């Protein structure tokens, strides 16, 4: 069992966990992920490691409660335990001094982009961060990002913070101002990564994306995480998770991510019903007491 | 070769009469019933049946059965103990050579091993050695402990061995090494122990409870088990040896990289590798969704491409998940099928259809990317190929399409690249298999390998045999610390 040292919400429905995992903390490099199970009947889900501390022996993950498993995970508190945790998995991010590096992130992707931005800065790059969110409340890690990069720009869909618009609009602004990125890293929801890759392909700016695919074992054994990159099938878990955004078949990956849409909805409903029963039982018990 | 001492006979039936006894058939769950549940198909011989079957053994002076066994179980000896109704004694006799008797009694292809060379089998049906093995192993699991009876705890050797992978190769090696007094730790990447025995072989062929008991027996003997630990990622082989003080390492990683056919449409939703489909069902209990969280397709028209045991496991699983039609699509004929006869027979009984001499060439999806059609060609058999089997050749103008809502690709496994990626000191061949000599010595001192990661996809018992071979060589190495690669 893997103890949760600290669990706290950092945005609505977004929780940050510090988890005791000394072996993983020692080995982990930027861009790698873990696979975890929340309980003994749980599924295995991959989550990018946002941060780690080898001296204190913990890793940090940021979880947005979207489906059954992430919602269940976000009910766990400080002192609780995960059923299973394994890693670090995947190939580490390739970092070099490209010149100007633009890190574009959306949603919880910002927490995952943070270590890459920091490593890019350490390698000598000028690093500009573009952070996108639906609204002001859903922005995460922008303060930490400000500490490690040269400049942070924000966009929100509703204009409640930063520029009213999308991350691609901010990238365009940047280029209009005369900034020419040598390298772009995009991490976040698939449509965002697809839009950025589409935009930069025309401008011939190398773009790396971090793919999130459905996985089971995470070690190359099952092939659930297949994606098409440059016309070839890759396994995201062992060949990635980072790939050349201009080569990725985003349409196929988008459909593959929805493979269990129906089952996921069913599972989520069952979970919510069970939670509701639990709450009612507790209320009843309190009422009697 | 030294002549073995003939075991004490407990069979009172005259030899001639023994040959008139019919081979005892395996009680089975009814086919109609079992095709809708995941409970074990074979129910096991009754004690009475086991004794009768054991009495069919004619106690050859030069028994050949043992030579057919990759781990050389003392078959004549344990059969005599069954004649004497000493079932625990018989179980312990097997345990001397095989720590996973309840597993092997179920999944070994005895018909091509011990039973194929059984002398009775030359003129009559061979003695049902596999069924007897299973019977006594189950008896021992139920009545007392089949593993540590009468075995004294060995003197600690002060040496540490790391076993990487808890599949059949690793468990067999661990069992032999712990008996020598070494400190043995098994590292497993997944969250349950057993490797392919837990993620690959379905509950209806090998109940998880049986496997868990076998693993628990090894734990009682002193083997340490560590789950969620990927050697190469969580810790490297060098770190295991230099920082953690392991004197030797055995790599029993398994094959573990699914092969696809490289035809259009293989990445559509609903197209699975056999590994994924079976892992979701077996390890993750997807058949109990939504009680268990892992989703799994419940297809109406499933095709499984391939003709091996894995294909049979997948197609029978699809049937149990409620498929109206679950078909095997195999490019050769039934004669060339690598699957065990028993599996093919069981699949047919359960209503599985066999489309032999058919090969898919493309899968077509709907707007949402779900597979809906398979385009196939009919094949005929030509001249023999490298494997000695007749090569399937497409028949001109034979193309046809089938409506499908799930496809499982069961055409074998490549080797997992993880160790090759992270440990360049270990030489691999062009297929990615680890290069090892016949005792499992790799190109890195102190590191041995065996099972599918060396041989390519094979059977549980061959992997166990490789694990035992390496265990003997590891013992020798730990005594002498002489590293000699042939």
XYZ file of C-alpha atoms in Angstrom:
775
model
C 0.000 0.000 0.000
C 1.194 3.454 -0.893
C 0.522 6.202 1.632
C -0.811 9.588 0.639
C 1.328 12.090 2.516
C -0.766 15.053 1.479
C -3.933 15.518 -0.556
C -5.476 18.891 -1.335
C -7.764 20.425 -3.935
C -5.911 23.067 -5.957
C -8.837 23.943 -8.249
C -12.450 22.830 -8.470
C -12.377 19.047 -8.992
C -8.571 19.059 -9.326
C -6.588 17.468 -6.515
C -2.865 17.327 -5.842
C -1.406 14.247 -4.118
C 1.993 13.677 -2.557
C 2.474 9.922 -2.424
C 5.120 7.958 -0.578
C 7.141 6.150 -3.278
C 10.879 6.258 -2.549
C 11.995 3.981 -5.432
C 9.970 5.868 -8.026
C 11.020 9.264 -6.652
C 14.664 8.278 -6.964
C 14.365 7.192 -10.584
C 11.789 9.496 -12.067
C 12.698 11.986 -14.808
C 10.559 14.711 -16.413
C 7.899 13.344 -18.736
C 7.506 9.941 -17.075
C 4.318 8.526 -15.589
C 3.002 6.019 -13.063
C 0.185 3.483 -13.234
C -2.030 3.200 -10.192
C -5.072 1.394 -8.838
C -7.280 3.094 -6.289
C -8.834 0.001 -4.708
C -8.751 -3.785 -4.941
C -11.301 -3.959 -7.753
C -9.902 -0.913 -9.492
C -8.689 -0.377 -13.033
C -5.112 0.570 -13.859
C -4.773 4.185 -14.999
C -1.674 6.101 -16.120
C -0.958 9.523 -14.603
C 2.006 11.776 -15.382
C 4.342 12.501 -12.489
C 4.278 16.279 -11.956
C 7.064 16.425 -9.383
C 9.148 14.223 -7.135
C 11.569 14.463 -4.240
C 14.162 11.691 -3.996
C 15.375 12.850 -0.563
C 11.929 12.827 1.001
C 10.816 9.860 -1.102
C 7.582 11.163 -2.593
C 6.051 11.822 -5.979
C 3.383 14.377 -6.839
C 0.441 13.756 -9.160
C -2.372 16.125 -10.134
C -5.749 14.528 -10.791
C -8.826 15.954 -12.429
C -11.947 14.029 -11.430
C -13.404 13.198 -14.831
C -14.368 9.528 -14.842
C -15.077 6.884 -12.229
C -11.495 6.145 -11.240
C -10.289 9.744 -11.063
C -13.430 10.755 -9.145
C -12.854 7.882 -6.714
C -9.183 8.823 -6.390
C -10.175 12.395 -5.550
C -12.198 11.174 -2.560
C -8.951 10.001 -0.928
C -7.451 12.173 1.792
C -4.133 12.686 3.525
C -3.194 9.445 5.302
C -5.185 7.204 2.956
C -3.458 4.612 0.783
C -3.456 3.683 -2.881
C -3.947 0.016 -3.655
C -1.175 -0.157 -6.259
C 1.434 2.168 -7.718
C 4.139 1.321 -10.242
C 6.700 3.310 -12.180
C 8.376 5.357 -13.392
C 7.128 4.381 -16.853
C 7.708 5.725 -20.333
C 10.721 7.407 -21.838
C 11.902 10.637 -20.177
C 11.513 13.937 -22.044
C 14.376 14.751 -24.353
C 15.686 18.164 -23.302
C 18.312 20.266 -25.025
C 19.171 23.907 -25.549
C 17.009 24.712 -28.541
C 17.058 28.509 -28.026
C 13.506 29.648 -27.422
C 11.204 27.008 -25.968
C 7.476 27.636 -25.745
C 5.608 25.353 -23.343
C 1.908 25.302 -24.075
C -0.353 23.649 -21.547
C -3.992 23.299 -20.738
C -5.912 21.984 -17.743
C -3.901 19.649 -15.493
C -1.334 19.521 -18.309
C 0.228 22.616 -16.771
C 1.377 20.617 -13.757
C 2.936 18.102 -16.149
C 4.531 20.829 -18.290
C 6.123 22.422 -15.234
C 9.063 19.994 -14.848
C 9.709 20.117 -18.593
C 9.710 23.920 -18.563
C 12.079 23.893 -15.597
C 14.411 21.373 -17.271
C 14.297 23.446 -20.463
C 15.240 26.561 -18.535
C 18.065 24.710 -16.787
C 19.379 23.584 -20.169
C 19.777 27.255 -21.187
C 16.600 27.911 -23.158
C 14.588 31.075 -23.044
C 11.276 29.575 -21.890
C 7.852 31.082 -22.478
C 4.819 29.391 -20.965
C 1.335 29.639 -22.423
C -1.351 28.364 -20.076
C -4.924 27.830 -21.158
C -8.048 27.090 -19.140
C -11.789 27.312 -19.541
C -11.975 29.941 -16.808
C -9.965 31.623 -14.051
C -10.886 29.047 -11.392
C -9.505 26.181 -13.446
C -6.036 27.680 -13.842
C -3.459 25.676 -11.937
C 0.250 25.962 -11.278
C 0.589 29.359 -12.985
C 2.372 30.747 -9.903
C 4.901 27.878 -9.888
C 5.352 28.277 -13.618
C 6.160 31.975 -13.170
C 8.984 31.041 -10.826
C 10.791 28.807 -13.347
C 10.257 30.406 -16.781
C 11.015 33.762 -18.380
C 7.433 34.676 -19.159
C 3.947 33.293 -18.566
C 0.945 34.110 -20.745
C -2.575 33.048 -19.945
C -5.707 32.523 -21.980
C -9.210 31.599 -20.846
C -12.186 30.560 -22.924
C -14.421 33.085 -21.127
C -11.891 35.870 -20.695
C -11.993 35.701 -16.878
C -8.188 35.753 -16.786
C -5.529 36.672 -19.335
C -6.398 36.805 -22.990
C -9.944 35.937 -24.032
C -9.399 33.023 -26.403
C -7.378 29.859 -26.904
C -3.716 29.001 -26.435
C -3.333 29.023 -30.214
C -4.408 32.689 -30.227
C -1.708 33.491 -27.673
C 0.888 31.646 -29.766
C -0.166 33.721 -32.760
C 0.119 36.939 -30.690
C 3.598 35.886 -29.657
C 4.696 35.281 -33.219
C 3.103 38.562 -34.321
C 5.251 40.261 -31.704
C 8.314 38.828 -33.393
C 9.058 35.811 -31.137
C 10.185 32.783 -33.161
C 10.035 29.610 -31.100
C 12.690 27.017 -31.859
C 10.798 24.302 -30.053
C 7.261 23.883 -28.809
C 6.065 21.461 -26.178
C 2.293 21.025 -25.905
C 0.687 19.139 -23.035
C -2.989 19.015 -22.270
C -6.300 17.838 -23.694
C -6.044 16.100 -27.061
C -7.966 18.778 -29.064
C -5.584 21.417 -27.712
C -2.485 19.430 -28.686
C -3.999 18.731 -32.096
C -4.774 22.430 -32.661
C -1.280 23.518 -31.630
C 0.352 20.843 -33.825
C -1.806 21.878 -36.739
C -0.843 25.518 -36.261
C 2.907 24.909 -35.918
C 3.144 22.427 -38.776
C 2.445 25.180 -41.298
C 5.141 27.293 -39.621
C 7.570 24.361 -39.511
C 8.243 24.690 -35.785
C 9.166 21.348 -34.173
C 6.409 20.411 -31.751
C 6.431 17.716 -29.130
C 3.215 16.454 -27.584
C 2.663 14.158 -24.592
C -0.030 11.639 -25.454
C -2.448 10.182 -22.969
C -3.800 6.858 -24.141
C -5.841 4.188 -22.416
C -3.424 1.677 -20.881
C -3.567 -1.554 -18.921
C -0.135 -2.867 -17.926
C 1.984 0.098 -19.082
C 5.021 -2.056 -19.927
C 4.333 -2.897 -23.579
C 2.632 -6.202 -22.867
C -0.939 -5.465 -23.965
C -0.907 -2.864 -26.757
C -4.023 -1.025 -25.524
C -2.243 2.310 -25.938
C -1.666 2.012 -29.696
C -1.435 5.233 -31.662
C -0.416 5.988 -35.221
C 2.616 8.247 -35.519
C 4.115 8.911 -38.927
C 1.969 6.161 -40.412
C 3.349 3.548 -38.014
C 1.720 1.974 -34.969
C 3.464 2.869 -31.702
C 2.815 1.841 -28.106
C 2.503 5.071 -26.124
C 3.647 3.348 -22.902
C 7.073 2.174 -24.106
C 7.694 4.232 -27.266
C 6.411 7.468 -25.681
C 4.554 9.168 -24.141
C 6.120 12.060 -26.107
C 5.975 12.206 -29.887
C 6.377 14.599 -32.801
C 3.024 16.380 -32.876
C 3.167 16.801 -36.634
C 3.245 13.040 -37.126
C 0.461 12.028 -34.706
C -2.903 10.806 -36.022
C -4.979 12.800 -33.517
C -8.297 11.786 -35.048
C -7.622 8.084 -34.467
C -6.321 8.679 -30.959
C -9.365 10.808 -30.167
C -11.641 7.952 -31.195
C -9.575 5.421 -29.256
C -9.878 7.544 -26.113
C -13.656 7.221 -26.434
C -13.558 3.436 -26.863
C -15.222 2.796 -23.497
C -17.339 5.955 -23.320
C -20.513 3.965 -22.653
C -18.928 1.690 -20.069
C -17.205 4.616 -18.375
C -20.526 6.419 -17.993
C -22.083 3.269 -16.522
C -19.179 2.770 -14.129
C -19.297 6.419 -13.045
C -23.043 6.179 -12.411
C -22.602 3.059 -10.274
C -19.885 4.828 -8.311
C -22.013 7.912 -7.674
C -24.929 5.732 -6.580
C -22.686 3.859 -4.153
C -21.318 7.160 -2.812
C -24.848 8.462 -2.377
C -25.869 5.312 -0.471
C -22.838 5.728 1.765
C -23.684 9.357 2.529
C -27.313 8.452 3.237
C -26.285 5.617 5.529
C -23.968 7.962 7.401
C -26.728 10.543 7.751
C -29.082 7.863 8.978
C -26.544 6.640 11.517
C -26.014 10.166 12.756
C -29.749 10.710 13.004
C -30.138 7.591 15.138
C -27.137 8.428 17.326
C 22.613 -43.120 -17.701
C 22.044 -44.583 -14.276
C 19.122 -46.989 -14.092
C 16.489 -45.696 -11.694
C 15.388 -47.890 -8.876
C 11.919 -49.301 -9.519
C 9.449 -47.752 -7.039
C 7.685 -50.051 -4.574
C 4.615 -51.527 -6.238
C 1.178 -51.141 -4.698
C -0.755 -52.305 -7.727
C -2.447 -55.649 -6.988
C -4.081 -56.058 -10.382
C -2.391 -58.480 -12.809
C -0.694 -56.666 -15.689
C -2.884 -58.195 -18.396
C -6.034 -57.076 -16.652
C -4.687 -53.542 -16.256
C -4.758 -53.117 -20.010
C -8.489 -53.811 -20.075
C -9.307 -50.914 -17.739
C -10.580 -47.923 -19.693
C -8.963 -44.543 -19.300
C -10.914 -42.544 -16.746
C -12.626 -39.557 -18.322
C -12.445 -36.090 -16.818
C -15.694 -34.961 -15.212
C -16.649 -31.655 -16.812
C -19.115 -28.853 -16.313
C -21.937 -29.188 -18.879
C -21.015 -27.363 -22.116
C -24.231 -25.367 -22.335
C -23.963 -24.204 -18.769
C -20.263 -23.459 -18.726
C -20.304 -21.361 -21.916
C -22.134 -18.760 -19.839
C -19.913 -18.771 -16.758
C -16.231 -18.462 -15.859
C -16.083 -21.418 -13.465
C -13.585 -24.162 -14.149
C -14.542 -26.504 -16.998
C -12.719 -29.628 -15.773
C -13.864 -30.747 -12.361
C -11.084 -33.216 -11.550
C -11.081 -37.001 -11.064
C -12.736 -38.508 -8.001
C -10.434 -40.385 -5.564
C -11.916 -43.662 -6.820
C -11.293 -42.724 -10.433
C -7.736 -41.675 -9.597
C -6.926 -45.070 -8.066
C -8.446 -46.913 -11.039
C -6.495 -44.726 -13.462
C -3.268 -45.265 -11.504
C -3.864 -49.014 -11.689
C -3.698 -48.777 -15.491
C 0.069 -48.166 -15.188
C 1.887 -51.379 -16.110
C 5.056 -50.458 -14.181
C 7.457 -50.704 -17.120
C 11.021 -51.762 -16.335
C 12.209 -48.933 -18.540
C 9.574 -46.254 -18.166
C 9.730 -43.549 -20.847
C 7.138 -41.207 -19.341
C 9.739 -39.338 -17.280
C 11.757 -38.556 -20.385
C 8.723 -36.847 -21.828
C 8.516 -34.469 -18.875
C 10.524 -31.230 -19.169
C 11.039 -31.183 -15.394
C 11.483 -34.977 -14.983
C 8.730 -35.642 -12.463
C 9.102 -39.152 -10.963
C 5.926 -40.322 -12.626
C 6.118 -44.109 -11.904
C 6.727 -43.385 -8.230
C 3.822 -41.026 -7.699
C 1.480 -43.335 -9.596
C 2.294 -46.220 -7.229
C 1.607 -43.988 -4.239
C -1.827 -43.243 -5.730
C -2.443 -47.023 -6.033
C -1.738 -47.136 -2.308
C -4.182 -44.256 -1.796
C -1.339 -42.211 -0.336
C -2.381 -39.052 -2.153
C -0.345 -36.663 0.002
C 2.720 -38.833 -0.498
C 2.135 -38.748 -4.230
C 1.802 -34.944 -4.144
C 5.057 -34.619 -2.240
C 6.785 -36.903 -4.722
C 5.760 -34.513 -7.526
C 6.787 -31.509 -5.464
C 10.345 -32.800 -5.438
C 10.558 -31.791 -9.093
C 7.656 -29.444 -9.691
C 6.503 -26.702 -7.363
C 3.420 -25.921 -9.445
C 1.764 -29.314 -9.799
C -1.809 -28.027 -9.571
C -1.010 -25.578 -12.373
C 0.813 -28.068 -14.605
C -1.828 -30.733 -14.069
C -4.182 -28.276 -15.743
C -2.224 -26.498 -18.447
C 0.572 -28.868 -19.539
C 0.150 -30.422 -23.009
C 0.598 -33.935 -21.583
C -0.538 -35.496 -24.853
C 2.698 -34.337 -26.484
C 4.898 -34.997 -23.444
C 4.668 -37.694 -20.757
C 1.503 -39.293 -22.150
C 2.791 -39.309 -25.721
C 5.656 -41.616 -24.744
C 3.687 -43.703 -22.203
C 4.239 -47.391 -23.095
C 0.569 -48.266 -22.490
C -0.268 -45.608 -25.052
C 1.472 -47.526 -27.798
C -1.461 -49.938 -28.070
C -4.099 -48.477 -25.802
C -4.915 -45.047 -24.476
C -2.001 -43.753 -22.386
C -2.257 -43.487 -18.610
C -3.866 -40.093 -17.823
C -0.758 -38.789 -16.084
C -1.866 -35.156 -16.258
C -5.226 -35.882 -14.666
C -3.494 -37.840 -11.897
C -1.041 -35.008 -11.299
C -3.889 -32.557 -11.024
C -5.839 -34.859 -8.715
C -3.067 -35.301 -6.140
C -2.001 -31.652 -6.311
C -5.572 -30.495 -5.633
C -5.880 -33.101 -2.891
C -2.749 -31.750 -1.223
C -3.943 -28.143 -1.486
C -7.200 -29.170 0.158
C -5.841 -31.547 2.797
C -2.748 -30.096 4.335
C 0.246 -28.629 2.710
C 1.824 -30.252 -0.283
C 4.983 -28.200 -0.270
C 6.839 -28.262 3.004
C 5.900 -31.611 4.483
C 9.011 -33.337 5.643
C 11.294 -30.752 4.109
C 13.661 -29.320 6.668
C 14.520 -25.669 6.428
C 17.874 -25.498 4.633
C 20.903 -23.824 6.182
C 21.146 -20.192 5.007
C 23.755 -19.859 2.284
C 24.194 -16.134 2.833
C 23.598 -15.506 -0.873
C 20.846 -13.405 -2.432
C 19.082 -14.133 -5.700
C 16.656 -11.798 -7.491
C 14.050 -13.388 -9.741
C 12.561 -10.991 -12.260
C 9.035 -12.007 -13.242
C 6.653 -14.247 -11.288
C 5.536 -16.389 -14.216
C 6.223 -20.111 -14.546
C 9.984 -19.733 -15.190
C 10.486 -17.444 -12.203
C 8.352 -19.482 -9.794
C 10.107 -22.735 -10.743
C 13.526 -21.132 -10.291
C 12.489 -19.577 -6.970
C 11.278 -22.923 -5.673
C 14.570 -24.678 -6.423
C 16.739 -21.834 -5.127
C 14.942 -21.421 -1.799
C 15.564 -25.125 -1.092
C 19.305 -24.391 -1.291
C 19.087 -21.829 1.488
C 19.501 -18.727 -0.644
C 17.586 -15.551 0.083
C 15.185 -15.389 -2.868
C 13.109 -12.351 -3.889
C 10.668 -12.402 -6.805
C 9.978 -9.020 -8.452
C 6.743 -8.641 -10.402
C 5.709 -5.676 -12.594
C 1.962 -6.256 -12.208
C -0.164 -6.152 -9.069
C -0.718 -9.926 -8.873
C 1.752 -12.802 -8.989
C 1.816 -15.508 -11.637
C 2.685 -13.717 -14.875
C 0.941 -15.349 -17.825
C -0.767 -17.769 -15.413
C -2.728 -14.835 -14.010
C -3.083 -12.414 -16.934
C -3.187 -14.941 -19.783
C -4.897 -18.148 -18.734
C -8.588 -17.760 -17.955
C -10.284 -18.665 -14.705
C -12.220 -21.461 -16.444
C -8.944 -23.266 -17.194
C -6.896 -22.272 -14.159
C -8.728 -20.814 -11.161
C -6.849 -17.903 -9.572
C -7.414 -19.440 -6.140
C -5.262 -22.440 -7.138
C -2.457 -20.181 -8.328
C -2.641 -18.056 -5.183
C -2.269 -21.176 -3.038
C 0.793 -22.277 -5.015
C 2.347 -18.830 -4.573
C 1.453 -18.890 -0.855
C 3.254 -22.236 -0.558
C 6.412 -20.673 -1.963
C 6.014 -17.805 0.492
C 5.768 -20.302 3.344
C 8.997 -21.822 2.107
C 10.615 -18.393 2.496
C 10.448 -16.814 -0.944
C 9.847 -13.055 -0.770
C 7.439 -11.540 -3.300
C 7.514 -7.879 -4.356
C 4.765 -6.604 -6.665
C 4.526 -3.344 -8.660
C 8.262 -3.386 -9.280
C 9.659 -3.128 -12.802
C 13.262 -4.164 -13.019
C 14.813 -1.865 -15.590
C 12.578 1.051 -14.578
C 11.960 1.012 -10.822
C 15.491 -0.291 -10.347
C 18.134 -1.438 -12.798
C 19.825 -4.840 -12.787
C 23.111 -3.137 -11.885
C 21.480 -1.456 -8.887
C 19.977 -4.755 -7.749
C 23.434 -6.325 -7.782
C 25.615 -3.420 -6.648
C 23.362 -1.501 -4.246
C 20.931 -4.155 -3.043
C 23.502 -6.931 -2.786
C 21.971 -9.561 -5.040
C 24.625 -12.090 -6.019
C 22.721 -13.386 -9.006
C 19.684 -12.413 -11.063
C 17.316 -14.639 -13.043
C 15.278 -12.980 -15.802
C 12.010 -14.779 -16.457
C 10.311 -11.877 -18.162
C 8.099 -13.741 -20.601
C 7.499 -12.791 -24.199
C 5.164 -9.901 -23.586
C 4.964 -7.743 -26.711
C 1.887 -8.564 -28.765
C 2.265 -9.062 -32.493
C -0.230 -7.518 -34.859
C -0.866 -8.382 -38.482
C 0.048 -4.947 -39.882
C -3.105 -4.711 -41.951
C -5.323 -1.612 -42.329
C -7.824 -0.964 -39.551
C -5.993 -2.729 -36.735
C -6.164 0.355 -34.513
C -9.954 0.614 -34.720
C -11.922 0.432 -31.482
C -12.861 -3.146 -30.743
C -9.673 -4.609 -32.185
C -7.660 -6.106 -29.357
C -4.419 -7.965 -28.999
C -5.077 -11.286 -27.271
C -2.852 -10.053 -24.449
C -5.032 -7.011 -23.848
C -8.343 -8.853 -24.180
C -7.248 -11.640 -21.836
C -5.531 -9.276 -19.371
C -8.680 -7.163 -19.114
C -10.719 -10.289 -18.511
C -8.348 -12.336 -16.332
C -6.082 -10.012 -14.350
C -8.534 -7.107 -14.240
C -11.728 -9.248 -13.964
C -13.372 -7.258 -16.755
C -16.016 -9.965 -16.991
C -17.299 -8.697 -13.649
C -17.652 -5.085 -14.854
C -19.082 -2.820 -13.427
C -18.564 -4.548 -10.046
C -14.881 -4.422 -11.039
C -13.822 -1.183 -12.709
C -12.077 -2.377 -15.874
C -14.325 -2.279 -18.946
C -14.313 -4.973 -21.610
C -16.266 -5.358 -24.841
C -19.202 -7.722 -24.729
C -19.349 -8.417 -28.442
C -22.151 -10.047 -30.402
C -20.031 -11.104 -33.392
C -16.466 -11.730 -32.323
C -13.664 -13.136 -34.431
C -10.388 -14.321 -32.989
C -7.490 -14.500 -35.423
C -5.076 -17.349 -34.711
C -5.027 -21.056 -33.909
C -3.021 -21.409 -30.709
C -4.049 -21.991 -27.100
C -4.226 -18.233 -26.587
C -6.726 -17.940 -29.450
C -8.819 -20.712 -27.854
C -8.720 -18.934 -24.476
C -9.792 -15.683 -26.137
C -12.624 -17.166 -28.185
C -14.014 -19.106 -25.224
C -13.837 -15.907 -23.151
C -15.718 -13.974 -25.870
C -18.384 -16.683 -25.856
C -18.737 -16.455 -22.081
C -19.074 -12.674 -22.328
C -22.241 -13.260 -24.315
C -21.251 -13.387 -27.991
C -23.915 -14.844 -30.296
C -21.136 -15.842 -32.646
C -17.554 -16.316 -31.526
C -15.373 -17.638 -34.312
C -11.808 -18.713 -34.774
C -10.346 -17.360 -38.001
C -7.240 -19.357 -38.868
C -5.252 -19.226 -42.065
C -4.298 -22.908 -42.091
C -6.428 -25.994 -41.472
C -7.323 -27.594 -38.162
C -4.557 -30.141 -38.638
C -1.889 -27.425 -38.374
C -3.444 -25.726 -35.347
C -0.927 -25.360 -32.531
C -3.677 -25.408 -29.878
C -4.146 -28.497 -27.714
C -6.804 -30.918 -28.917
C -8.570 -30.611 -25.590
C -8.907 -26.846 -26.034
C -10.211 -27.157 -29.591
C -12.640 -29.853 -28.478
C -13.889 -27.790 -25.525
C -14.284 -24.713 -27.721
C -16.385 -26.649 -30.228
C -18.563 -28.083 -27.456
C -19.186 -24.556 -26.226
C -20.443 -23.427 -29.630
C -17.333 -21.766 -31.039
C -17.245 -21.715 -34.835
C -14.075 -22.507 -36.728
C -13.385 -20.651 -39.943
C -10.249 -22.371 -41.089
C -8.241 -21.460 -44.185
C -9.382 -17.845 -43.852
C -7.184 -14.784 -43.378
C -8.328 -11.197 -42.704
C -6.787 -8.486 -44.885
C -8.520 -5.372 -43.580
C -10.810 -4.168 -40.807
C -13.296 -1.396 -41.567
C -14.830 0.961 -39.005
C -17.875 3.187 -38.629
C -17.789 6.990 -38.194
C -16.831 6.668 -34.538
C -13.937 4.365 -35.275
C -15.582 1.125 -34.112
C -14.781 -1.987 -36.103
C -17.827 -3.212 -38.067
C -16.483 -5.286 -40.960
C -13.661 -7.708 -41.625
C -12.456 -8.240 -45.175
C -11.063 -11.743 -45.583
C -9.536 -14.079 -48.139
C -9.909 -17.844 -48.331
C -6.664 -19.755 -48.320
C -5.404 -23.097 -49.561
C -2.353 -25.007 -48.427
C 0.747 -25.040 -50.614
C 4.267 -26.378 -50.103
C 5.643 -26.724 -46.555
C 7.339 -23.581 -45.146
C 10.210 -23.127 -42.653
C 8.003 -24.378 -39.819
C 7.399 -27.624 -41.697
C 3.715 -26.834 -41.975
C 2.097 -26.332 -45.356
C 2.134 -22.683 -46.319
C -1.261 -20.988 -46.655
C -1.742 -19.334 -50.054
C -4.604 -16.917 -50.865
C -7.196 -18.221 -53.322
C -7.847 -15.881 -56.191
C -11.230 -14.158 -56.202
C -12.124 -15.560 -52.787
C -12.541 -12.233 -50.977
C -15.548 -11.869 -48.719
C -16.655 -9.662 -45.830
C -18.045 -10.403 -42.389
C -19.936 -8.231 -39.918
C -17.973 -8.085 -36.669
C -18.046 -5.944 -33.559
C -14.877 -7.281 -32.007
C -11.619 -8.691 -33.316
C -8.919 -10.297 -31.181
C -5.502 -10.748 -32.758
C -3.853 -13.870 -31.326
C -0.912 -14.404 -33.637
C 1.863 -14.610 -31.058
C 4.204 -12.385 -29.109
C 7.490 -10.656 -29.709
C 9.843 -10.010 -26.841
C 9.495 -7.128 -24.435
C 12.099 -4.435 -25.171
C 12.400 -3.100 -21.624
C 15.513 -4.947 -20.493
C 17.234 -4.491 -23.852
C 16.443 -0.741 -23.625
C 17.735 -0.353 -20.101
C 20.534 -2.934 -19.873
C 22.795 -2.777 -22.949
C 25.191 -5.258 -21.289
C 22.703 -8.025 -21.999
C 22.898 -9.238 -25.584
C 19.666 -9.826 -27.476
C 19.163 -11.382 -30.904
C 17.413 -9.871 -33.894
C 14.013 -10.881 -32.541
C 14.777 -9.157 -29.245
C 15.128 -12.426 -27.332
C 17.840 -12.524 -24.683
C 20.809 -14.597 -25.820
C 21.577 -17.271 -23.221
C 23.389 -20.612 -23.167
C 21.549 -23.821 -22.300
C 21.865 -23.113 -18.574
C 20.537 -19.592 -19.059
C 23.830 -17.668 -18.729
C 23.523 -14.277 -20.428
C 26.309 -11.947 -21.555
C 26.284 -10.227 -18.139
C 28.071 -11.965 -15.273
C 25.736 -13.376 -12.646
C 22.642 -12.775 -14.770
C 20.659 -15.737 -16.099
C 17.550 -15.822 -18.264
C 14.997 -18.449 -19.239
C 11.481 -19.036 -20.525
C 9.793 -17.167 -23.352
C 12.205 -14.196 -23.164
C 14.924 -16.578 -24.389
C 13.001 -19.150 -26.436
C 10.204 -17.009 -27.837
C 6.595 -17.972 -27.131
C 6.377 -21.547 -25.771
C 4.565 -23.417 -23.002
C 4.267 -23.058 -19.240
C 6.136 -26.293 -18.577
C 9.020 -25.484 -20.942
C 9.431 -22.160 -19.138
C 9.437 -24.041 -15.815
C 12.053 -26.423 -17.171
C 14.217 -23.463 -18.197
C 13.732 -21.926 -14.744
C 14.866 -25.160 -13.085
C 17.915 -25.464 -15.364
C 18.959 -21.943 -14.539
C 18.373 -22.510 -10.833
C 20.862 -25.398 -10.929
C 23.384 -23.253 -12.797
C 22.830 -20.360 -10.367
C 23.537 -22.721 -7.451
C 26.756 -23.769 -9.092
C 27.726 -20.159 -9.812
C 27.005 -19.076 -6.239
C 29.212 -21.889 -4.935
C 32.151 -21.303 -7.254
C 31.645 -17.729 -8.492
C 33.139 -18.979 -11.737
C 31.430 -17.427 -14.750
C 31.905 -19.448 -17.879
C 29.866 -18.795 -20.947
C 30.082 -21.629 -23.403
